[in-house]
Short mmCIF file of C-alpha atoms in Angstrom, two decimals:
data_model
loop_
_atom_site.label_atom_id
_atom_site.label_comp_id
_atom_site.label_asym_id
_atom_site.label_seq_id
_atom_site.Cartn_x
_atom_site.Cartn_y
_atom_site.Cartn_z
CA UNK A 21 0.00 0.00 0.00
CA UNK A 22 1.39 3.37 -1.03
CA UNK A 23 0.83 6.63 0.81
CA UNK A 24 -1.23 9.09 -1.23
CA UNK A 25 0.59 12.01 0.40
CA UNK A 26 4.29 11.11 0.17
CA UNK A 27 4.28 7.95 -1.98
CA UNK A 28 6.08 5.76 0.58
CA UNK A 29 5.36 2.05 0.55
CA UNK A 30 3.66 0.72 3.69
CA UNK A 31 2.61 -2.76 4.82
CA UNK A 32 -0.92 -3.87 3.90
CA UNK A 33 -3.42 -3.06 6.63
CA UNK A 34 -1.40 -0.16 8.05
CA UNK A 35 -3.59 2.75 9.11
CA UNK A 36 -0.89 5.44 8.99
CA UNK A 37 2.13 6.05 6.78
CA UNK A 38 5.40 5.00 8.40
CA UNK A 39 7.21 7.91 6.72
CA UNK A 40 4.93 10.96 6.97
CA UNK A 41 2.17 9.80 9.35
CA UNK A 42 -0.70 10.49 6.95
CA UNK A 43 -3.79 8.36 7.27
CA UNK A 44 -3.71 5.52 4.73
CA UNK A 45 -6.79 4.66 2.76
CA UNK A 46 -8.06 8.25 2.96
CA UNK A 47 -7.97 10.06 -0.37
CA UNK A 48 -5.61 12.99 -0.60
CA UNK A 49 -7.39 16.32 -0.36
CA UNK A 50 -7.89 17.81 -3.78
CA UNK A 51 -6.26 21.21 -4.06
CA UNK A 52 -7.68 23.77 -6.43
CA UNK A 53 -5.67 24.82 -9.45
CA UNK A 54 -3.20 27.68 -8.99
CA UNK A 55 -4.41 29.76 -11.92
CA UNK A 56 -7.72 31.28 -12.93
CA UNK A 57 -8.85 33.40 -15.84
CA UNK A 58 -10.08 36.12 -13.50
CA UNK A 59 -6.62 36.62 -11.95
CA UNK A 60 -7.41 35.65 -8.36
CA UNK A 61 -6.80 32.54 -6.32
CA UNK A 62 -9.31 29.76 -6.99
CA UNK A 63 -10.60 29.67 -3.42
CA UNK A 64 -11.40 33.41 -3.47
CA UNK A 65 -13.09 33.11 -6.88
CA UNK A 66 -15.00 30.05 -5.64
CA UNK A 67 -16.12 32.02 -2.58
CA UNK A 68 -17.25 34.92 -4.77
CA UNK A 69 -19.36 32.55 -6.90
CA UNK A 70 -21.78 32.37 -3.96
CA UNK A 71 -21.73 35.96 -2.65
CA UNK A 72 -24.78 37.12 -4.64
CA UNK A 73 -26.01 33.55 -5.11
CA UNK A 74 -26.91 32.68 -8.71
CA UNK A 75 -26.06 36.18 -9.98
CA UNK A 76 -22.35 35.88 -9.20
CA UNK A 77 -22.52 32.27 -10.36
CA UNK A 78 -23.52 33.52 -13.81
CA UNK A 79 -20.75 36.14 -13.76
CA UNK A 80 -18.09 33.51 -13.06
CA UNK A 81 -19.52 31.03 -15.60
CA UNK A 82 -19.13 33.73 -18.23
CA UNK A 83 -15.66 34.88 -17.11
CA UNK A 84 -13.81 31.75 -15.96
CA UNK A 85 -12.25 29.57 -18.66
CA UNK A 86 -9.35 27.75 -16.92
CA UNK A 87 -10.23 26.59 -13.40
CA UNK A 88 -12.63 23.66 -13.11
CA UNK A 89 -12.77 24.42 -9.36
CA UNK A 90 -14.20 27.89 -10.00
CA UNK A 91 -16.48 26.68 -12.81
CA UNK A 92 -17.82 23.94 -10.49
CA UNK A 93 -18.70 26.47 -7.79
CA UNK A 94 -20.22 28.88 -10.33
CA UNK A 95 -22.47 26.19 -11.82
CA UNK A 96 -23.39 24.83 -8.40
CA UNK A 97 -24.31 28.33 -7.25
CA UNK A 98 -26.56 28.82 -10.26
CA UNK A 99 -28.27 25.45 -10.04
CA UNK A 100 -28.75 25.47 -6.26
CA UNK A 101 -29.98 29.00 -5.80
CA UNK A 102 -32.11 29.23 -8.95
CA UNK A 103 -33.94 26.04 -7.93
CA UNK A 104 -34.45 27.21 -4.35
CA UNK A 105 -35.53 30.69 -5.50
CA UNK A 106 -38.14 29.15 -7.83
CA UNK A 107 -39.48 26.98 -4.99
CA UNK A 108 -39.63 30.04 -2.73
CA UNK A 109 -41.50 32.08 -5.37
CA UNK A 110 -44.01 29.26 -5.94
CA UNK A 111 -44.72 28.93 -2.21
CA UNK A 112 -45.15 32.69 -1.75
CA UNK A 113 -47.38 32.90 -4.82
CA UNK A 114 -49.63 30.16 -3.46
CA UNK A 115 -49.92 32.04 -0.15
CA UNK A 116 -50.75 35.26 -2.02
CA UNK A 117 -53.53 33.73 -4.15
CA UNK A 118 -55.29 31.85 -1.33
CA UNK A 119 -58.61 33.63 -0.78
CA UNK A 120 -59.07 35.58 2.45
CA UNK A 121 -61.17 33.10 4.37
CA UNK A 122 -60.80 31.76 7.94
CA UNK A 123 -60.93 28.19 6.67
CA UNK A 124 -58.08 28.73 4.21
CA UNK A 125 -55.86 30.69 6.63
CA UNK A 126 -54.55 27.39 7.97
CA UNK A 127 -53.60 26.32 4.45
CA UNK A 128 -51.78 29.62 3.96
CA UNK A 129 -50.03 29.10 7.30
CA UNK A 130 -48.75 25.69 6.15
CA UNK A 131 -47.32 27.22 2.97
CA UNK A 132 -45.78 30.03 5.02
CA UNK A 133 -44.03 27.46 7.21
CA UNK A 134 -42.69 25.69 4.10
CA UNK A 135 -41.54 29.03 2.75
CA UNK A 136 -39.70 29.75 6.01
CA UNK A 137 -38.01 26.34 5.87
CA UNK A 138 -36.85 26.97 2.29
CA UNK A 139 -35.53 30.38 3.35
CA UNK A 140 -33.52 28.76 6.18
CA UNK A 141 -32.11 26.21 3.74
CA UNK A 142 -31.12 29.00 1.35
CA UNK A 143 -29.33 30.99 4.07
CA UNK A 144 -27.65 27.90 5.54
CA UNK A 145 -26.40 26.68 2.16
CA UNK A 146 -25.30 30.18 1.19
CA UNK A 147 -23.07 30.49 4.27
CA UNK A 148 -21.80 26.91 4.18
CA UNK A 149 -20.96 26.95 0.46
CA UNK A 150 -19.05 30.23 0.74
CA UNK A 151 -16.99 28.87 3.64
CA UNK A 152 -16.31 25.53 1.94
CA UNK A 153 -15.31 27.16 -1.36
CA UNK A 154 -12.96 29.53 0.47
CA UNK A 155 -11.38 26.50 2.18
CA UNK A 156 -10.72 25.02 -1.26
CA UNK A 157 -13.29 22.22 -0.93
CA UNK A 158 -15.63 21.00 -3.63
CA UNK A 159 -18.55 19.85 -1.47
CA UNK A 160 -21.45 18.84 -3.69
CA UNK A 161 -25.03 19.84 -2.97
CA UNK A 162 -27.19 16.77 -3.71
CA UNK A 163 -28.33 16.74 -7.35
CA UNK A 164 -26.96 20.21 -8.13
CA UNK A 165 -23.37 19.21 -7.32
CA UNK A 166 -23.30 16.28 -9.75
CA UNK A 167 -24.75 18.46 -12.49
CA UNK A 168 -22.29 21.27 -11.71
CA UNK A 169 -19.38 18.82 -11.85
CA UNK A 170 -20.41 17.70 -15.35
CA UNK A 171 -20.78 21.28 -16.54
CA UNK A 172 -17.43 22.34 -15.06
CA UNK A 173 -15.54 19.55 -16.82
CA UNK A 174 -16.84 20.53 -20.28
#
């Protein structure tokens, strides 16, 4: 078994590298590329892909040509936040068109709760994705992340 960090050969079944101490069997952390089209470090560009949600995602999709790390975060920003924004708009539209009747107020309240949950998901993902991108990680949002990965590799 070879260490993914330093390349040293280790006995089968060893949990840590005898040369550098790295955990064996764990994949080496992927580091973002050193160069981007936009002239900034990939982690900063990845962070900026999320700052204004899908809007900055579009900006970086249009500008970035070299870094798959930045393109991944730009596409993931677009896919994640456009989808969640559409869900939020649909929920708020349903609440707005429900007739003003005491019987239907409860239905409106249910949709308001769903809308609040979607809003919390949006804010939580927004913060988490900015932090993870700045740390140089390519954490994938379910469904959107796989799609973004395909788009970034084109």
